[in-house]
């Protein structure tokens, strides 16, 4: 029988498991708002996870410093991969779908992330640094909300601040308005003096950095360590892409959706820990079933008409053709 303690555990785990998806989704949101579809999120997350864990084995010092440097390395790794995507799609005007898929194939599975992990022998090294839960204001034992809100890692609290910052940036600032203009009508934005390629480059790179941090959430927090073809990280990038659509391209709804998907991911482990007998394969498939449902809805064209997708999303901008 499912009791209240199980519900609290699932909700707390939903926040934990939803955090990497939230980072990646916020990064994808920035890229898509500028008109660039990035299907390489999955590969950026996997490389970010590998490089973050490698950094913790090479940098010595206080835990806080090591973890900060490792997170920075994950962001840098994602940024480097995003630079490739931006160059291909913004400068060379290649297909955004092909470029993103190529990056994911290149980095995921038995690609770059696997090569880096095996060549650096990451699987042979035990985890020495990880983001632990922080007892905020000593409130972790407060009934119900304590474990959910006041006993999470620094990455969780950083993701909340980032969600607020991106929401305000896109909705309340001049630069954010420019980004939305570039995503809606790059020709009109260009005519107003807005540098379309610069805005697209900047937001694709920022999105890649956030995807890298999302990958670091796995190797530094959820399951500290590295395994070839991490099953937890696999698929998170695709979920993040679907989540942006699910959230109507709004930062605050990305947070809600990330925790929904996070809860679906955490549910099998929570049920097993409470001896609830449910087929694990069925539960583990839930996040991906939800992703497929969202993508099917998008394929009908409803997203373009009703959900608020940027009008120029996925369309290369050629100044001479405006």
mmCIF file of C-alpha atoms in Angstrom:
data_model
loop_
_atom_site.group_PDB
_atom_site.id
_atom_site.type_symbol
_atom_site.label_atom_id
_atom_site.label_comp_id
_atom_site.label_asym_id
_atom_site.label_seq_id
_atom_site.Cartn_x
_atom_site.Cartn_y
_atom_site.Cartn_z
ATOM 1 C CA UNK A 1 0.000 0.000 0.000
ATOM 2 C CA UNK A 2 1.248 3.469 -0.938
ATOM 3 C CA UNK A 3 1.549 5.705 2.115
ATOM 4 C CA UNK A 4 2.305 9.374 2.699
ATOM 5 C CA UNK A 5 6.005 8.742 3.326
ATOM 6 C CA UNK A 6 6.325 7.207 -0.134
ATOM 7 C CA UNK A 7 4.682 10.264 -1.684
ATOM 8 C CA UNK A 8 7.162 12.570 0.084
ATOM 9 C CA UNK A 9 10.075 10.418 -1.072
ATOM 10 C CA UNK A 10 8.842 10.455 -4.673
ATOM 11 C CA UNK A 11 8.365 14.234 -4.630
ATOM 12 C CA UNK A 12 11.825 14.804 -3.140
ATOM 13 C CA UNK A 13 13.356 12.474 -5.718
ATOM 14 C CA UNK A 14 11.368 14.180 -8.471
ATOM 15 C CA UNK A 15 13.209 17.404 -7.680
ATOM 16 C CA UNK A 16 16.557 15.604 -7.684
ATOM 17 C CA UNK A 17 16.006 13.645 -10.901
ATOM 18 C CA UNK A 18 14.326 16.573 -12.605
ATOM 19 C CA UNK A 19 17.249 18.955 -12.071
ATOM 20 C CA UNK A 20 19.478 17.717 -14.949
ATOM 21 C CA UNK A 21 16.463 17.792 -17.241
ATOM 22 C CA UNK A 22 15.693 21.333 -16.077
ATOM 23 C CA UNK A 23 19.221 22.592 -16.812
ATOM 24 C CA UNK A 24 19.155 21.036 -20.280
ATOM 25 C CA UNK A 25 15.639 22.292 -21.003
ATOM 26 C CA UNK A 26 16.518 25.859 -19.993
ATOM 27 C CA UNK A 27 19.510 25.698 -22.315
ATOM 28 C CA UNK A 28 17.347 24.392 -25.150
ATOM 29 C CA UNK A 29 14.809 27.112 -24.398
ATOM 30 C CA UNK A 30 17.438 29.814 -24.928
ATOM 31 C CA UNK A 31 18.570 28.268 -28.205
ATOM 32 C CA UNK A 32 15.047 27.788 -29.535
ATOM 33 C CA UNK A 33 13.959 31.284 -28.542
ATOM 34 C CA UNK A 34 16.723 32.558 -30.818
ATOM 35 C CA UNK A 35 15.425 30.342 -33.643
ATOM 36 C CA UNK A 36 17.926 27.460 -33.446
ATOM 37 C CA UNK A 37 16.804 23.893 -32.773
ATOM 38 C CA UNK A 38 19.506 21.949 -30.934
ATOM 39 C CA UNK A 39 19.024 18.178 -31.113
ATOM 40 C CA UNK A 40 22.553 17.653 -29.810
ATOM 41 C CA UNK A 41 21.528 18.156 -26.166
ATOM 42 C CA UNK A 42 21.870 14.454 -25.372
ATOM 43 C CA UNK A 43 25.477 14.309 -26.570
ATOM 44 C CA UNK A 44 26.385 17.507 -24.723
ATOM 45 C CA UNK A 45 24.989 16.093 -21.483
ATOM 46 C CA UNK A 46 26.940 12.832 -21.814
ATOM 47 C CA UNK A 47 30.229 14.615 -22.533
ATOM 48 C CA UNK A 48 29.559 17.068 -19.703
ATOM 49 C CA UNK A 49 28.982 14.159 -17.303
ATOM 50 C CA UNK A 50 32.253 12.470 -18.301
ATOM 51 C CA UNK A 51 34.384 15.624 -18.154
ATOM 52 C CA UNK A 52 32.897 16.767 -14.841
ATOM 53 C CA UNK A 53 33.748 13.448 -13.223
ATOM 54 C CA UNK A 54 37.236 13.443 -14.764
ATOM 55 C CA UNK A 55 37.843 16.917 -13.307
ATOM 56 C CA UNK A 56 37.014 15.760 -9.780
ATOM 57 C CA UNK A 57 39.803 13.174 -10.118
ATOM 58 C CA UNK A 58 42.390 15.689 -11.328
ATOM 59 C CA UNK A 59 41.700 18.788 -9.212
ATOM 60 C CA UNK A 60 42.639 18.808 -5.555
ATOM 61 C CA UNK A 61 41.354 21.076 -2.820
ATOM 62 C CA UNK A 62 38.233 21.707 -0.753
ATOM 63 C CA UNK A 63 35.095 19.937 -1.935
ATOM 64 C CA UNK A 64 33.344 23.188 -2.820
ATOM 65 C CA UNK A 65 36.225 24.324 -5.052
ATOM 66 C CA UNK A 66 36.622 20.959 -6.771
ATOM 67 C CA UNK A 67 32.911 20.699 -7.502
ATOM 68 C CA UNK A 68 32.786 24.285 -8.781
ATOM 69 C CA UNK A 69 35.674 23.626 -11.170
ATOM 70 C CA UNK A 70 34.102 20.329 -12.271
ATOM 71 C CA UNK A 71 30.801 22.041 -13.001
ATOM 72 C CA UNK A 72 32.661 24.713 -14.947
ATOM 73 C CA UNK A 73 34.424 22.029 -16.984
ATOM 74 C CA UNK A 74 31.085 20.389 -17.765
ATOM 75 C CA UNK A 75 29.729 23.753 -18.929
ATOM 76 C CA UNK A 76 32.831 24.357 -21.047
ATOM 77 C CA UNK A 77 32.551 20.911 -22.648
ATOM 78 C CA UNK A 78 28.938 21.547 -23.599
ATOM 79 C CA UNK A 79 29.858 25.006 -24.881
ATOM 80 C CA UNK A 80 32.563 23.587 -27.164
ATOM 81 C CA UNK A 81 30.118 21.129 -28.711
ATOM 82 C CA UNK A 82 27.508 23.867 -29.050
ATOM 83 C CA UNK A 83 30.068 25.996 -30.894
ATOM 84 C CA UNK A 84 30.280 23.304 -33.560
ATOM 85 C CA UNK A 85 26.500 23.247 -33.868
ATOM 86 C CA UNK A 86 26.292 27.048 -34.037
ATOM 87 C CA UNK A 87 29.015 27.255 -36.695
ATOM 88 C CA UNK A 88 27.282 24.657 -38.853
ATOM 89 C CA UNK A 89 23.784 26.056 -38.515
ATOM 90 C CA UNK A 90 24.288 29.813 -38.180
ATOM 91 C CA UNK A 91 27.417 30.444 -40.247
ATOM 92 C CA UNK A 92 27.184 27.623 -42.801
ATOM 93 C CA UNK A 93 23.371 27.471 -42.606
ATOM 94 C CA UNK A 94 23.349 23.675 -42.505
ATOM 95 C CA UNK A 95 20.250 21.750 -41.470
ATOM 96 C CA UNK A 96 19.731 22.205 -37.738
ATOM 97 C CA UNK A 97 18.184 18.749 -37.446
ATOM 98 C CA UNK A 98 21.053 16.995 -39.203
ATOM 99 C CA UNK A 99 23.699 18.913 -37.263
ATOM 100 C CA UNK A 100 22.094 18.194 -33.891
ATOM 101 C CA UNK A 101 21.572 14.509 -34.633
ATOM 102 C CA UNK A 102 25.156 14.206 -35.865
ATOM 103 C CA UNK A 103 26.467 15.687 -32.609
ATOM 104 C CA UNK A 104 24.380 13.318 -30.516
ATOM 105 C CA UNK A 105 25.522 10.297 -32.540
ATOM 106 C CA UNK A 106 29.117 11.527 -32.369
ATOM 107 C CA UNK A 107 29.073 12.015 -28.602
ATOM 108 C CA UNK A 108 26.566 9.476 -27.315
ATOM 109 C CA UNK A 109 26.502 5.691 -27.160
ATOM 110 C CA UNK A 110 29.906 4.369 -28.182
ATOM 111 C CA UNK A 111 30.983 7.823 -29.358
ATOM 112 C CA UNK A 112 33.038 10.595 -27.796
ATOM 113 C CA UNK A 113 31.708 10.269 -24.241
ATOM 114 C CA UNK A 114 32.423 6.534 -24.236
ATOM 115 C CA UNK A 115 35.879 7.075 -25.676
ATOM 116 C CA UNK A 116 36.739 9.737 -23.101
ATOM 117 C CA UNK A 117 35.462 7.638 -20.232
ATOM 118 C CA UNK A 118 37.324 4.518 -21.272
ATOM 119 C CA UNK A 119 40.524 6.284 -22.297
ATOM 120 C CA UNK A 120 40.641 8.197 -19.013
ATOM 121 C CA UNK A 121 39.680 5.056 -17.038
ATOM 122 C CA UNK A 122 36.863 6.878 -15.282
ATOM 123 C CA UNK A 123 34.977 3.691 -14.425
ATOM 124 C CA UNK A 124 37.972 2.427 -12.438
ATOM 125 C CA UNK A 125 38.109 5.450 -10.126
ATOM 126 C CA UNK A 126 35.697 5.695 -7.166
ATOM 127 C CA UNK A 127 33.861 8.963 -6.600
ATOM 128 C CA UNK A 128 35.685 11.259 -4.189
ATOM 129 C CA UNK A 129 33.616 14.429 -4.542
ATOM 130 C CA UNK A 130 29.880 14.855 -4.933
ATOM 131 C CA UNK A 131 27.124 17.379 -4.371
ATOM 132 C CA UNK A 132 25.403 16.366 -1.146
ATOM 133 C CA UNK A 133 22.102 17.536 0.258
ATOM 134 C CA UNK A 134 22.139 20.845 2.136
ATOM 135 C CA UNK A 135 20.031 21.239 5.267
ATOM 136 C CA UNK A 136 18.733 24.751 4.535
ATOM 137 C CA UNK A 137 18.063 26.709 7.736
ATOM 138 C CA UNK A 138 17.868 23.375 9.592
ATOM 139 C CA UNK A 139 14.422 22.716 8.084
ATOM 140 C CA UNK A 140 15.011 19.339 6.462
ATOM 141 C CA UNK A 141 12.986 17.534 9.158
ATOM 142 C CA UNK A 142 9.901 19.712 8.717
ATOM 143 C CA UNK A 143 6.934 17.516 7.846
ATOM 144 C CA UNK A 144 6.349 17.001 4.108
ATOM 145 C CA UNK A 145 8.035 20.134 2.711
ATOM 146 C CA UNK A 146 11.328 19.675 4.570
ATOM 147 C CA UNK A 147 12.731 16.774 2.499
ATOM 148 C CA UNK A 148 11.312 18.243 -0.712
ATOM 149 C CA UNK A 149 12.424 21.876 -0.482
ATOM 150 C CA UNK A 150 15.047 22.154 2.248
ATOM 151 C CA UNK A 151 17.205 19.050 1.792
ATOM 152 C CA UNK A 152 18.482 19.273 -1.765
ATOM 153 C CA UNK A 153 21.881 19.843 -3.361
ATOM 154 C CA UNK A 154 23.389 23.162 -4.420
ATOM 155 C CA UNK A 155 22.655 22.250 -8.051
ATOM 156 C CA UNK A 156 18.931 22.158 -7.294
ATOM 157 C CA UNK A 157 18.950 25.605 -5.704
ATOM 158 C CA UNK A 158 21.087 26.964 -8.537
ATOM 159 C CA UNK A 159 18.540 25.652 -11.048
ATOM 160 C CA UNK A 160 15.752 27.536 -9.245
ATOM 161 C CA UNK A 161 17.690 30.785 -9.432
ATOM 162 C CA UNK A 162 18.511 30.145 -13.075
ATOM 163 C CA UNK A 163 14.861 29.506 -13.929
ATOM 164 C CA UNK A 164 13.882 32.824 -12.369
ATOM 165 C CA UNK A 165 16.743 34.657 -14.084
ATOM 166 C CA UNK A 166 15.953 33.253 -17.544
ATOM 167 C CA UNK A 167 12.238 33.938 -17.121
ATOM 168 C CA UNK A 168 12.932 37.566 -16.244
ATOM 169 C CA UNK A 169 15.582 37.860 -18.955
ATOM 170 C CA UNK A 170 13.290 36.672 -21.751
ATOM 171 C CA UNK A 171 10.182 38.431 -20.522
ATOM 172 C CA UNK A 172 11.354 41.637 -18.876
ATOM 173 C CA UNK A 173 14.578 42.846 -20.493
ATOM 174 C CA UNK A 174 15.503 44.553 -23.745
ATOM 175 C CA UNK A 175 18.007 41.837 -24.624
ATOM 176 C CA UNK A 176 15.367 39.183 -24.023
ATOM 177 C CA UNK A 177 12.958 41.026 -26.300
ATOM 178 C CA UNK A 178 15.665 41.089 -28.968
ATOM 179 C CA UNK A 179 16.155 37.327 -28.619
ATOM 180 C CA UNK A 180 12.455 36.702 -29.072
ATOM 181 C CA UNK A 181 12.428 39.004 -32.105
ATOM 182 C CA UNK A 182 15.300 37.048 -33.646
ATOM 183 C CA UNK A 183 13.393 33.811 -33.107
ATOM 184 C CA UNK A 184 10.104 35.183 -34.453
ATOM 185 C CA UNK A 185 11.254 37.247 -37.413
ATOM 186 C CA UNK A 186 15.016 37.472 -37.971
ATOM 187 C CA UNK A 187 14.558 39.666 -41.055
ATOM 188 C CA UNK A 188 12.564 42.257 -39.096
ATOM 189 C CA UNK A 189 15.058 42.057 -36.226
ATOM 190 C CA UNK A 190 17.925 42.587 -38.649
ATOM 191 C CA UNK A 191 16.173 45.599 -40.132
ATOM 192 C CA UNK A 192 15.974 47.038 -36.608
ATOM 193 C CA UNK A 193 19.746 46.753 -36.244
ATOM 194 C CA UNK A 194 19.816 43.553 -34.168
ATOM 195 C CA UNK A 195 22.778 41.302 -34.949
ATOM 196 C CA UNK A 196 20.952 38.040 -35.699
ATOM 197 C CA UNK A 197 24.011 35.748 -35.992
ATOM 198 C CA UNK A 198 25.489 37.133 -32.756
ATOM 199 C CA UNK A 199 22.297 36.527 -30.791
ATOM 200 C CA UNK A 200 21.947 33.030 -32.186
ATOM 201 C CA UNK A 201 25.571 32.156 -31.462
ATOM 202 C CA UNK A 202 25.377 33.490 -27.907
ATOM 203 C CA UNK A 203 22.213 31.611 -26.993
ATOM 204 C CA UNK A 204 23.185 28.336 -28.639
ATOM 205 C CA UNK A 205 26.492 28.426 -26.745
ATOM 206 C CA UNK A 206 24.726 29.261 -23.480
ATOM 207 C CA UNK A 207 22.330 26.390 -24.132
ATOM 208 C CA UNK A 208 25.223 23.994 -24.685
ATOM 209 C CA UNK A 209 26.873 25.079 -21.440
ATOM 210 C CA UNK A 210 23.663 24.432 -19.506
ATOM 211 C CA UNK A 211 23.291 21.020 -21.141
ATOM 212 C CA UNK A 212 26.820 20.191 -19.978
ATOM 213 C CA UNK A 213 25.887 21.186 -16.418
ATOM 214 C CA UNK A 214 22.810 19.000 -16.717
ATOM 215 C CA UNK A 215 25.070 16.070 -17.508
ATOM 216 C CA UNK A 216 27.253 16.899 -14.510
ATOM 217 C CA UNK A 217 24.175 16.512 -12.284
ATOM 218 C CA UNK A 218 24.270 12.787 -13.011
ATOM 219 C CA UNK A 219 27.971 12.131 -12.439
ATOM 220 C CA UNK A 220 28.379 14.516 -9.489
ATOM 221 C CA UNK A 221 25.050 14.251 -7.664
ATOM 222 C CA UNK A 222 22.483 11.625 -8.625
ATOM 223 C CA UNK A 223 24.824 8.682 -9.283
ATOM 224 C CA UNK A 224 28.353 9.925 -8.459
ATOM 225 C CA UNK A 225 30.763 8.165 -10.774
ATOM 226 C CA UNK A 226 30.858 7.200 -14.411
ATOM 227 C CA UNK A 227 29.782 4.119 -16.322
ATOM 228 C CA UNK A 228 29.988 3.547 -20.049
ATOM 229 C CA UNK A 229 26.587 4.383 -21.520
ATOM 230 C CA UNK A 230 25.073 5.679 -18.298
ATOM 231 C CA UNK A 231 21.457 4.472 -18.418
ATOM 232 C CA UNK A 232 20.237 7.352 -16.241
ATOM 233 C CA UNK A 233 21.721 10.007 -18.500
ATOM 234 C CA UNK A 234 20.679 8.274 -21.719
ATOM 235 C CA UNK A 235 17.466 9.802 -22.992
ATOM 236 C CA UNK A 236 17.517 12.829 -20.690
ATOM 237 C CA UNK A 237 18.484 15.134 -23.540
ATOM 238 C CA UNK A 238 15.550 14.038 -25.667
ATOM 239 C CA UNK A 239 13.209 14.486 -22.726
ATOM 240 C CA UNK A 240 14.575 18.023 -22.249
ATOM 241 C CA UNK A 241 13.867 18.882 -25.885
ATOM 242 C CA UNK A 242 10.300 17.606 -25.609
ATOM 243 C CA UNK A 243 9.915 19.435 -22.313
ATOM 244 C CA UNK A 244 10.529 22.822 -23.932
ATOM 245 C CA UNK A 245 7.509 22.169 -26.151
ATOM 246 C CA UNK A 246 5.529 20.759 -23.233
ATOM 247 C CA UNK A 247 6.288 24.005 -21.340
ATOM 248 C CA UNK A 248 5.126 26.267 -24.192
ATOM 249 C CA UNK A 249 8.628 27.781 -24.423
ATOM 250 C CA UNK A 250 8.342 29.317 -20.936
ATOM 251 C CA UNK A 251 11.035 28.991 -18.268
ATOM 252 C CA UNK A 252 8.742 28.610 -15.253
ATOM 253 C CA UNK A 253 6.799 25.802 -16.913
ATOM 254 C CA UNK A 254 10.086 24.083 -17.744
ATOM 255 C CA UNK A 255 10.620 23.753 -13.991
ATOM 256 C CA UNK A 256 7.200 22.201 -13.450
ATOM 257 C CA UNK A 257 7.593 19.838 -16.393
ATOM 258 C CA UNK A 258 11.107 18.825 -15.373
ATOM 259 C CA UNK A 259 9.843 17.712 -11.973
ATOM 260 C CA UNK A 260 7.004 15.799 -13.615
ATOM 261 C CA UNK A 261 9.473 13.883 -15.770
ATOM 262 C CA UNK A 262 11.836 13.616 -12.796
ATOM 263 C CA UNK A 263 9.075 12.053 -10.730
ATOM 264 C CA UNK A 264 8.398 9.501 -13.446
ATOM 265 C CA UNK A 265 12.111 8.658 -13.536
ATOM 266 C CA UNK A 266 12.400 8.363 -9.756
ATOM 267 C CA UNK A 267 9.186 6.408 -9.219
ATOM 268 C CA UNK A 268 10.626 2.907 -9.953
ATOM 269 C CA UNK A 269 13.421 3.333 -7.395
ATOM 270 C CA UNK A 270 11.093 4.749 -4.729
ATOM 271 C CA UNK A 271 8.601 1.921 -5.172
ATOM 272 C CA UNK A 272 11.313 -0.722 -4.999
ATOM 273 C CA UNK A 273 12.677 0.832 -1.810
ATOM 274 C CA UNK A 274 9.200 0.553 -0.247
ATOM 275 C CA UNK A 275 8.676 -3.040 -1.454
ATOM 276 C CA UNK A 276 5.883 -2.081 -3.826
ATOM 277 C CA UNK A 277 5.724 -4.761 -6.516
ATOM 278 C CA UNK A 278 5.241 -3.187 -9.911
ATOM 279 C CA UNK A 279 6.878 -4.203 -13.164
ATOM 280 C CA UNK A 280 10.027 -1.977 -13.253
ATOM 281 C CA UNK A 281 10.150 -2.010 -17.049
ATOM 282 C CA UNK A 282 6.702 -0.412 -17.203
ATOM 283 C CA UNK A 283 7.622 2.372 -14.798
ATOM 284 C CA UNK A 284 10.999 3.039 -16.416
ATOM 285 C CA UNK A 285 9.262 3.514 -19.753
ATOM 286 C CA UNK A 286 6.901 6.207 -18.449
ATOM 287 C CA UNK A 287 9.160 9.256 -19.095
ATOM 288 C CA UNK A 288 9.760 8.129 -22.656
ATOM 289 C CA UNK A 289 6.086 7.398 -23.287
ATOM 290 C CA UNK A 290 5.318 10.952 -22.157
ATOM 291 C CA UNK A 291 8.058 12.244 -24.476
ATOM 292 C CA UNK A 292 6.589 10.383 -27.444
ATOM 293 C CA UNK A 293 3.119 11.749 -26.677
ATOM 294 C CA UNK A 294 4.465 15.314 -26.624
ATOM 295 C CA UNK A 295 6.348 14.833 -29.894
ATOM 296 C CA UNK A 296 3.267 13.327 -31.570
ATOM 297 C CA UNK A 297 1.252 16.388 -30.577
ATOM 298 C CA UNK A 298 3.952 18.616 -32.042
ATOM 299 C CA UNK A 299 4.005 16.693 -35.313
ATOM 300 C CA UNK A 300 0.385 17.725 -35.938
ATOM 301 C CA UNK A 301 1.488 21.340 -36.326
ATOM 302 C CA UNK A 302 -0.447 22.382 -33.222
ATOM 303 C CA UNK A 303 2.730 23.697 -31.598
ATOM 304 C CA UNK A 304 3.398 26.199 -34.328
ATOM 305 C CA UNK A 305 -0.154 27.522 -34.290
ATOM 306 C CA UNK A 306 -1.135 27.428 -30.642
ATOM 307 C CA UNK A 307 1.660 26.621 -28.247
ATOM 308 C CA UNK A 308 3.883 29.629 -28.889
ATOM 309 C CA UNK A 309 6.774 28.164 -30.851
ATOM 310 C CA UNK A 310 9.118 30.806 -32.339
ATOM 311 C CA UNK A 311 8.011 31.312 -35.930
ATOM 312 C CA UNK A 312 11.550 31.063 -37.348
ATOM 313 C CA UNK A 313 12.546 28.014 -35.288
ATOM 314 C CA UNK A 314 14.710 25.702 -37.378
ATOM 315 C CA UNK A 315 14.907 28.139 -40.312
ATOM 316 C CA UNK A 316 18.395 29.401 -41.270
ATOM 317 C CA UNK A 317 18.574 33.154 -41.773
ATOM 318 C CA UNK A 318 20.092 34.445 -44.988
ATOM 319 C CA UNK A 319 20.358 38.217 -44.930
ATOM 320 C CA UNK A 320 20.453 38.546 -48.691
ATOM 321 C CA UNK A 321 17.065 36.815 -48.966
ATOM 322 C CA UNK A 322 15.101 38.976 -46.572
#
